[in-house]
JSON list of C-alpha atoms in Angstrom, two decimals:
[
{"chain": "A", "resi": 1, "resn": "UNK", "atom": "CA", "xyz": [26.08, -121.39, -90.39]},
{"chain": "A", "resi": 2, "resn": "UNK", "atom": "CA", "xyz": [24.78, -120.09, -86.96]},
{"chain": "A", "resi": 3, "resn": "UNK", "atom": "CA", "xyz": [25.55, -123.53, -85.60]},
{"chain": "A", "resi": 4, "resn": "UNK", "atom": "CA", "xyz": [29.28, -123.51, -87.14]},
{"chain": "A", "resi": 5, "resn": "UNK", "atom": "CA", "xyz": [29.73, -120.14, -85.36]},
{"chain": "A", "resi": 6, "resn": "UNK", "atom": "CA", "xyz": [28.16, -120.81, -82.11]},
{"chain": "A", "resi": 7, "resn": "UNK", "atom": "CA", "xyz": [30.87, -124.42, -82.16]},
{"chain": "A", "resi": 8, "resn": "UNK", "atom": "CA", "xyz": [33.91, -122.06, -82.88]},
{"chain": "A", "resi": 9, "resn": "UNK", "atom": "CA", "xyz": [33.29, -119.62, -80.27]},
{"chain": "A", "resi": 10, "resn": "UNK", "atom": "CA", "xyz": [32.85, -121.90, -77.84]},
{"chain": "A", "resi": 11, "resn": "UNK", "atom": "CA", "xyz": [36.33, -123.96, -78.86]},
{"chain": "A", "resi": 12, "resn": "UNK", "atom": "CA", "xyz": [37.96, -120.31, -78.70]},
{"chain": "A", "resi": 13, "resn": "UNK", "atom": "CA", "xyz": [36.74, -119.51, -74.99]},
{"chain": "A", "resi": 14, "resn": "UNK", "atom": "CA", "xyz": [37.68, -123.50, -74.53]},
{"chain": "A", "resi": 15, "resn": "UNK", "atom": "CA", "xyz": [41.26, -122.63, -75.82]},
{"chain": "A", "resi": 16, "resn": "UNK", "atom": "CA", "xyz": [41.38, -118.94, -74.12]},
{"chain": "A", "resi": 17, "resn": "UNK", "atom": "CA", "xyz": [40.10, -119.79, -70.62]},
{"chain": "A", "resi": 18, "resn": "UNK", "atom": "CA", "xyz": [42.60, -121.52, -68.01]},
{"chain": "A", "resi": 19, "resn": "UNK", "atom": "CA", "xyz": [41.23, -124.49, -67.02]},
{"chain": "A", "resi": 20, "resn": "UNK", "atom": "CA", "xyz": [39.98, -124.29, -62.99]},
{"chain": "A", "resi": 21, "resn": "UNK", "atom": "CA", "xyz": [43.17, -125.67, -60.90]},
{"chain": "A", "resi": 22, "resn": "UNK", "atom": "CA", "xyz": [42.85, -128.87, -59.35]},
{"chain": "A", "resi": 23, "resn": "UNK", "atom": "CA", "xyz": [43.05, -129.48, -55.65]},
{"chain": "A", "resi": 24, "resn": "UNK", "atom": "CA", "xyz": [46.18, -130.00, -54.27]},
{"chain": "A", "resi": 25, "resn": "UNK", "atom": "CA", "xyz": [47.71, -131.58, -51.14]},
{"chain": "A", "resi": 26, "resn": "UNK", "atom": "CA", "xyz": [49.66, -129.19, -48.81]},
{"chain": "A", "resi": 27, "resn": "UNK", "atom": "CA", "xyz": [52.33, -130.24, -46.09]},
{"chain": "A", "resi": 28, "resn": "UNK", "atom": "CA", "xyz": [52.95, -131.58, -43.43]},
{"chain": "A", "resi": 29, "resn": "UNK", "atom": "CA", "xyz": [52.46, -129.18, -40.46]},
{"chain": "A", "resi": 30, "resn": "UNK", "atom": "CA", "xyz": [54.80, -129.95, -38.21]},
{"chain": "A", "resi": 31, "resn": "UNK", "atom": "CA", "xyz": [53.62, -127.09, -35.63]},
{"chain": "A", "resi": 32, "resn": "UNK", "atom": "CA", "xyz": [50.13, -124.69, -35.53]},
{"chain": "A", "resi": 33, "resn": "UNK", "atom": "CA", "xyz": [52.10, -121.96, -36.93]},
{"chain": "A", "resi": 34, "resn": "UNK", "atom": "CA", "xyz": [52.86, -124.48, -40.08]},
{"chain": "A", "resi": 35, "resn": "UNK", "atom": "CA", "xyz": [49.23, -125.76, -40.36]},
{"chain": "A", "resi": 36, "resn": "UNK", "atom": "CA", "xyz": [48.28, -121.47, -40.10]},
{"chain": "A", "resi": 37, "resn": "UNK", "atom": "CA", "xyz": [50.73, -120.66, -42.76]},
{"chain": "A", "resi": 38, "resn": "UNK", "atom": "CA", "xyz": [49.28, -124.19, -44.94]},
{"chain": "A", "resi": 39, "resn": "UNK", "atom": "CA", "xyz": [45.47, -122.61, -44.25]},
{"chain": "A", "resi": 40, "resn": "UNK", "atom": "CA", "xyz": [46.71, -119.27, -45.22]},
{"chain": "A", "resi": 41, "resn": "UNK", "atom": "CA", "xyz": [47.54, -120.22, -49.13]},
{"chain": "A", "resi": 42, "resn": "UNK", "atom": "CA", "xyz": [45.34, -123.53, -49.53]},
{"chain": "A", "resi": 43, "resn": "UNK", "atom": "CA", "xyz": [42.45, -123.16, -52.57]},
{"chain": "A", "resi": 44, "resn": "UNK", "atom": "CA", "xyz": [38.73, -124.78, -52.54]},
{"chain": "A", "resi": 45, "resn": "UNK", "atom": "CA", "xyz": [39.50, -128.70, -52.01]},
{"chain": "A", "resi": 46, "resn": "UNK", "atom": "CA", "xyz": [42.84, -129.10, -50.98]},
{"chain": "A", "resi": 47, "resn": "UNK", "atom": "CA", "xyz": [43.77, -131.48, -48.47]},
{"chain": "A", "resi": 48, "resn": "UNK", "atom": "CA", "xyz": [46.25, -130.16, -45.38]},
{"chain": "A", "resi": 49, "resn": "UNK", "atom": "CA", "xyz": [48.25, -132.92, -43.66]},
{"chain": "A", "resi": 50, "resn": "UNK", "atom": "CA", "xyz": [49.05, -132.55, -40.30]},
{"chain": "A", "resi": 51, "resn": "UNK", "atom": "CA", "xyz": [52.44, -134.82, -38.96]},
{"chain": "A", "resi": 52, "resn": "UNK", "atom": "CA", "xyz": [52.93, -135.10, -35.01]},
{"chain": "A", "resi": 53, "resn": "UNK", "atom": "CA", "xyz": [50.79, -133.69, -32.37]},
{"chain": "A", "resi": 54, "resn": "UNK", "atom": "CA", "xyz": [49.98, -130.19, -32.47]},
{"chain": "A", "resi": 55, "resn": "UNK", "atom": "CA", "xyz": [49.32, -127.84, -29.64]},
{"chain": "A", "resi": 56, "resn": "UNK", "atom": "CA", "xyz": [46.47, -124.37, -31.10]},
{"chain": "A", "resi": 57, "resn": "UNK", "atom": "CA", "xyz": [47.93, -120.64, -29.91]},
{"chain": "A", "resi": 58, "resn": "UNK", "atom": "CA", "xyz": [45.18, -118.14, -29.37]},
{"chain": "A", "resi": 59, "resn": "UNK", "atom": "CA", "xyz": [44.81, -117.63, -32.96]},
{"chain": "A", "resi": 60, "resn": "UNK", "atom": "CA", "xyz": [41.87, -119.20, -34.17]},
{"chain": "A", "resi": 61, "resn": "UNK", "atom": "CA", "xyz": [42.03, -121.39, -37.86]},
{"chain": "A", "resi": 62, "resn": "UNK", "atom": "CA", "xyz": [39.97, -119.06, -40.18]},
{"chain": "A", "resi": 63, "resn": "UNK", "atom": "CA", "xyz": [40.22, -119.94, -44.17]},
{"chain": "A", "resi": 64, "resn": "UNK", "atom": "CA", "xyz": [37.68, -118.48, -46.56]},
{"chain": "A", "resi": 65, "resn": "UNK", "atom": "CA", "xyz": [38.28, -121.94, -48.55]},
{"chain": "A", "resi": 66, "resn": "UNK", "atom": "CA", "xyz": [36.18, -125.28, -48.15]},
{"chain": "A", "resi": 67, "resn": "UNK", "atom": "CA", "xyz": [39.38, -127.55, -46.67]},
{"chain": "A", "resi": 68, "resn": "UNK", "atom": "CA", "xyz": [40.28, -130.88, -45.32]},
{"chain": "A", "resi": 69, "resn": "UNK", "atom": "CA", "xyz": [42.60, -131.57, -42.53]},
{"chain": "A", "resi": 70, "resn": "UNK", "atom": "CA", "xyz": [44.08, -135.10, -42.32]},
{"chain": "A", "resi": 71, "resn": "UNK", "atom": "CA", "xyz": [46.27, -136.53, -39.84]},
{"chain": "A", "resi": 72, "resn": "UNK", "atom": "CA", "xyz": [46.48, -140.25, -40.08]},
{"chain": "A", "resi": 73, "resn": "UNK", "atom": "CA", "xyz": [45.73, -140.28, -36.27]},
{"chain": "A", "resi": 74, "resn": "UNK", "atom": "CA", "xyz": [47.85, -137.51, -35.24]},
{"chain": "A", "resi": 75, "resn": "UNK", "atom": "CA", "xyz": [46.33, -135.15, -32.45]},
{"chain": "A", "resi": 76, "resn": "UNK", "atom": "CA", "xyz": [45.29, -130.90, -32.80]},
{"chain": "A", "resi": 77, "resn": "UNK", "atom": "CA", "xyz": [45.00, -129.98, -29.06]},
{"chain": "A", "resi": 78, "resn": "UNK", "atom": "CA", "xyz": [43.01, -127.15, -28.31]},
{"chain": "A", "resi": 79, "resn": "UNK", "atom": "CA", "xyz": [41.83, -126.30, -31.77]},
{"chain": "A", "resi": 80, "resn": "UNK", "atom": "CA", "xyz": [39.62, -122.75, -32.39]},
{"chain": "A", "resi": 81, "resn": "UNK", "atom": "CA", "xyz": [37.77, -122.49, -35.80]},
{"chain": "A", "resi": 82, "resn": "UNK", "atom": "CA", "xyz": [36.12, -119.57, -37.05]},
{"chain": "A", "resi": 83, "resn": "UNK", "atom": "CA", "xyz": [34.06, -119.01, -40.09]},
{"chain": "A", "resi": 84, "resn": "UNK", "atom": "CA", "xyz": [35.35, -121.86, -41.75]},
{"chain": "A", "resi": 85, "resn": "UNK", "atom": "CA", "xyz": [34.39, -124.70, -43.86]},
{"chain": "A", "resi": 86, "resn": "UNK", "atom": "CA", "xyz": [36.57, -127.47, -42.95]},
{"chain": "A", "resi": 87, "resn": "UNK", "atom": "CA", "xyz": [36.62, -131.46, -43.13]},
{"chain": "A", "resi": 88, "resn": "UNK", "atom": "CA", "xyz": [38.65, -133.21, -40.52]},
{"chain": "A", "resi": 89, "resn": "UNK", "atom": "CA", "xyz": [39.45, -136.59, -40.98]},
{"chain": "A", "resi": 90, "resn": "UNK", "atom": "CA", "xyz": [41.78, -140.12, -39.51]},
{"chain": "A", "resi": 91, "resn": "UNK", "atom": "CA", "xyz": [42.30, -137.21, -36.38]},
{"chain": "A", "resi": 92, "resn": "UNK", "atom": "CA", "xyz": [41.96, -136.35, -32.80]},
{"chain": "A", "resi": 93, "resn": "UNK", "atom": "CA", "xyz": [40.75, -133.13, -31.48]},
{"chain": "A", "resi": 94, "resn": "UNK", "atom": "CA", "xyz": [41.99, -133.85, -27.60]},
{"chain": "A", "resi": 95, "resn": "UNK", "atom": "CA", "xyz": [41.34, -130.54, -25.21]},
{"chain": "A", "resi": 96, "resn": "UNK", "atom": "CA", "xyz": [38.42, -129.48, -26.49]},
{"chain": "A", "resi": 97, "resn": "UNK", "atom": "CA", "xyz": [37.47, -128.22, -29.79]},
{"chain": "A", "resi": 98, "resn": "UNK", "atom": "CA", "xyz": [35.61, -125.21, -30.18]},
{"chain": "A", "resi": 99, "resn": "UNK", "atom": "CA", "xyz": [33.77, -123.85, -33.87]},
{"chain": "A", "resi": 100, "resn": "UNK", "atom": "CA", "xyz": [32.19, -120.63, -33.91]},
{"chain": "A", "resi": 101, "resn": "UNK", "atom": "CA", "xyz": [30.76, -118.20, -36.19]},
{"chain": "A", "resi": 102, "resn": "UNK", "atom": "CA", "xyz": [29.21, -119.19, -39.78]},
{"chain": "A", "resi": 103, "resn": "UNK", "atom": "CA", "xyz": [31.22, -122.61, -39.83]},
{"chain": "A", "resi": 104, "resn": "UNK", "atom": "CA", "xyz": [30.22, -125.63, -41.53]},
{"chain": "A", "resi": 105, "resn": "UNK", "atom": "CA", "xyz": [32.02, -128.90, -40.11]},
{"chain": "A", "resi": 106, "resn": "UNK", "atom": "CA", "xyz": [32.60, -132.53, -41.22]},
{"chain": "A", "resi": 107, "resn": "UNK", "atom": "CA", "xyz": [34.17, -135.02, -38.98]},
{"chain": "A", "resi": 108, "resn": "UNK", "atom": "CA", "xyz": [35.35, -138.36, -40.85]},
{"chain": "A", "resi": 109, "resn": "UNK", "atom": "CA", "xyz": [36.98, -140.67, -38.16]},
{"chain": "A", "resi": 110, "resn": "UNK", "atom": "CA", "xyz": [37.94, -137.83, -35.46]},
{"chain": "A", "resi": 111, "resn": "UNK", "atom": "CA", "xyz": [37.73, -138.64, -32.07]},
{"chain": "A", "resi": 112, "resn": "UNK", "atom": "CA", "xyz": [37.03, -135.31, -29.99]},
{"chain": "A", "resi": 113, "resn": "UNK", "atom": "CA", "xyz": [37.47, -135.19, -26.83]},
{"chain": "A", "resi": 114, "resn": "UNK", "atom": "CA", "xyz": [37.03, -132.39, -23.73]},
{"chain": "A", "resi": 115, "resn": "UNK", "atom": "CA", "xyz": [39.97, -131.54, -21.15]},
{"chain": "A", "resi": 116, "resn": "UNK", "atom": "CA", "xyz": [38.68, -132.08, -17.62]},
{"chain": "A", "resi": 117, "resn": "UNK", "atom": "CA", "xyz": [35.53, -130.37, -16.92]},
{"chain": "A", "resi": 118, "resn": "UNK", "atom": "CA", "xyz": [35.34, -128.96, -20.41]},
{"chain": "A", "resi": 119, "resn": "UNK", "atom": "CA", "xyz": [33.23, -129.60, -23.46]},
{"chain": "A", "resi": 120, "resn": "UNK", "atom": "CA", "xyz": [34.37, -132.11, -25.91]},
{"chain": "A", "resi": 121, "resn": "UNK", "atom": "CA", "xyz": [32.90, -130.11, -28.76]},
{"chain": "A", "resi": 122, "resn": "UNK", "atom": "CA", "xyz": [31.40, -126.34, -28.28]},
{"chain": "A", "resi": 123, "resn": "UNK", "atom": "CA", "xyz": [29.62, -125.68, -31.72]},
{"chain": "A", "resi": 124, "resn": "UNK", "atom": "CA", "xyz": [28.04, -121.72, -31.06]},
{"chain": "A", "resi": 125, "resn": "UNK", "atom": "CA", "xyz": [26.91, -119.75, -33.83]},
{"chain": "A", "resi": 126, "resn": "UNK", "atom": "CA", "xyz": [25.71, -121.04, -37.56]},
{"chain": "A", "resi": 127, "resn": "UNK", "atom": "CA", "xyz": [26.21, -123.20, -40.08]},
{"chain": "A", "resi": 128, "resn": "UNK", "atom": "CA", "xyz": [26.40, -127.10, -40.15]},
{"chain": "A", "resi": 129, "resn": "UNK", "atom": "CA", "xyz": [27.90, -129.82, -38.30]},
{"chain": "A", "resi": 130, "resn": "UNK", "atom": "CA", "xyz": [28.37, -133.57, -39.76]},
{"chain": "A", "resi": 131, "resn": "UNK", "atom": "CA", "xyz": [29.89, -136.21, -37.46]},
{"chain": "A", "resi": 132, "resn": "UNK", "atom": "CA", "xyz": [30.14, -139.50, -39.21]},
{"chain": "A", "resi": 133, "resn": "UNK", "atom": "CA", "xyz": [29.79, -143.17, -37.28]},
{"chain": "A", "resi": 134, "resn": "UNK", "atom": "CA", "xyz": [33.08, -143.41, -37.30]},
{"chain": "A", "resi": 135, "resn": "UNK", "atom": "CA", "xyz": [33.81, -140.90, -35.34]},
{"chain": "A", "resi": 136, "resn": "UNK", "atom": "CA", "xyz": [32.95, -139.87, -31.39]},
{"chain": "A", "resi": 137, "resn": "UNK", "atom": "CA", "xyz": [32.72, -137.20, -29.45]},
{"chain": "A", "resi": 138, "resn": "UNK", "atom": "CA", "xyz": [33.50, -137.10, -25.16]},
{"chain": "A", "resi": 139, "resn": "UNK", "atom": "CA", "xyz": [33.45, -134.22, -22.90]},
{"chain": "A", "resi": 140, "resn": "UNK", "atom": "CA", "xyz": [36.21, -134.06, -19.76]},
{"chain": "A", "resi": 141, "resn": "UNK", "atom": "CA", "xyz": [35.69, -135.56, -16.94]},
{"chain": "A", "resi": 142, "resn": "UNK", "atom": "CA", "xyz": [32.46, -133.97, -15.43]},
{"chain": "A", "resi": 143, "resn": "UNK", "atom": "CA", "xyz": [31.19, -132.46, -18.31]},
{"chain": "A", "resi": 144, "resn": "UNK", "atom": "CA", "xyz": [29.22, -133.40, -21.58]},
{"chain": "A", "resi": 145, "resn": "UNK", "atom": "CA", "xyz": [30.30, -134.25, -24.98]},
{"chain": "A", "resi": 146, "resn": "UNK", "atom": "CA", "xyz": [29.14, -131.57, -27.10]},
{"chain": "A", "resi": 147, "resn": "UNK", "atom": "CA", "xyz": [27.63, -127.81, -26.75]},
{"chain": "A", "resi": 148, "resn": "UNK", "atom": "CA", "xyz": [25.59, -126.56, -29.55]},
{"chain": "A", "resi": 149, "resn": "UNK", "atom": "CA", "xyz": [24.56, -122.99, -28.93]},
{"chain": "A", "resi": 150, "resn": "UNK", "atom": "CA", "xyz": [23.20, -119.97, -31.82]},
{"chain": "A", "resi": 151, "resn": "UNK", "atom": "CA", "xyz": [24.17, -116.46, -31.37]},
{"chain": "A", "resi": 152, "resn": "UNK", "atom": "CA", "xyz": [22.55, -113.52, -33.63]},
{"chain": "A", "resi": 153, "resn": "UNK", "atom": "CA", "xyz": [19.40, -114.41, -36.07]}
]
C-alpha cells in the first residue's frame, strides 16, 4: 500500500512540476550591443552566435549563466569578461582578451591574440581557465601570450 502511495505521489509531482527548459540557441549578434542584449536574457546552456566581426565598448560581458559563444570564425575585438562562466568556440579574440574576477573559461578552437605590445590573454583574479589543442594563444608584438595573475584570497 505504502509502495502504491509513494508511486502516485511521485507521478503527481511528475505531472505538476514543469519540466527544466532546454537550452536554446540565441542570435546572431550582429554588433556588442546585440551580443550584450543576447547575454542579458540567455539561461544555463544556451549557445550565443556571433555573425561578423565585433568591436567590445567599455562594458564588460558579465552573465550569471554558464554560456557558449560561437562564431564560426568570426572575430570579438577587445573583449572584457567579468564573473562569468563562458565557452568560446570556432572564434577569434584579436586585441587582447582580458577575464577577470571569479570567471571560469573554456576555449574550443579560439585563436587569441594581443594588439601590439599587449597581452594576448590577461586572466587576473579566480576561477578556471581551459584552452583546448585546438586553439592558441599570441601576445602583440613585444609582449607575451598570456598573463595569469590572482587578486584577493
Amino acid at each position: 500500500m505504502k509502495a502504491t502511495q509513494a508511486c502516485a505521489l511521485f507521478l503527481l509531482i511528475l505531472l505538476l512540476c514543469p519540466l527544466a527548459a532546454q537550452a536554446g540557441t540565441l542570435g546572431p549578434a550582429l554588433s556588442y550591443n546585440e551580443l550584450l542584449a543576447l547575454v542579458r536574457q540567455a539561461r544555463d546552456g544556451d549557445v550565443l552566435l556571433v555573425s561578423g566581426d565585433l568591436s567590445a565598448t567599455d562594458e564588460a560581458l558579465v552573465t550569471p549563466a554558464l554560456l557558449e559563444i560561437t562564431g564560426d570564425g568570426k572575430a570579438l575585438r577587445h573583449l572584457h569578461v567579468s564573473d562569468s562562466s563562458i565557452v568560446f568556440s570556432n572564434l577569434s579574440l584579436l586585441d587582447s582578451f582580458t577575464v577577470d574576477g571569479v570567471s571560469n573559461i573554456e576555449l574550443r578552437t579560439v585563436r587569441v591574440e594581443g594588439a601590439s605590445g599587449q597581452y594576448g590573454l590577461s586572466f587576473v583574479g579566480g576561477g578556471a581557465l581551459l584552452i583546448d589543442e585546438d586553439s592558441s594563444v599570441a601576445g602583440g608584438t613585444g609582449a607575451t601570450g598570456v598573463s595569469i595573475s590572482q587578486r584577493g584570497g
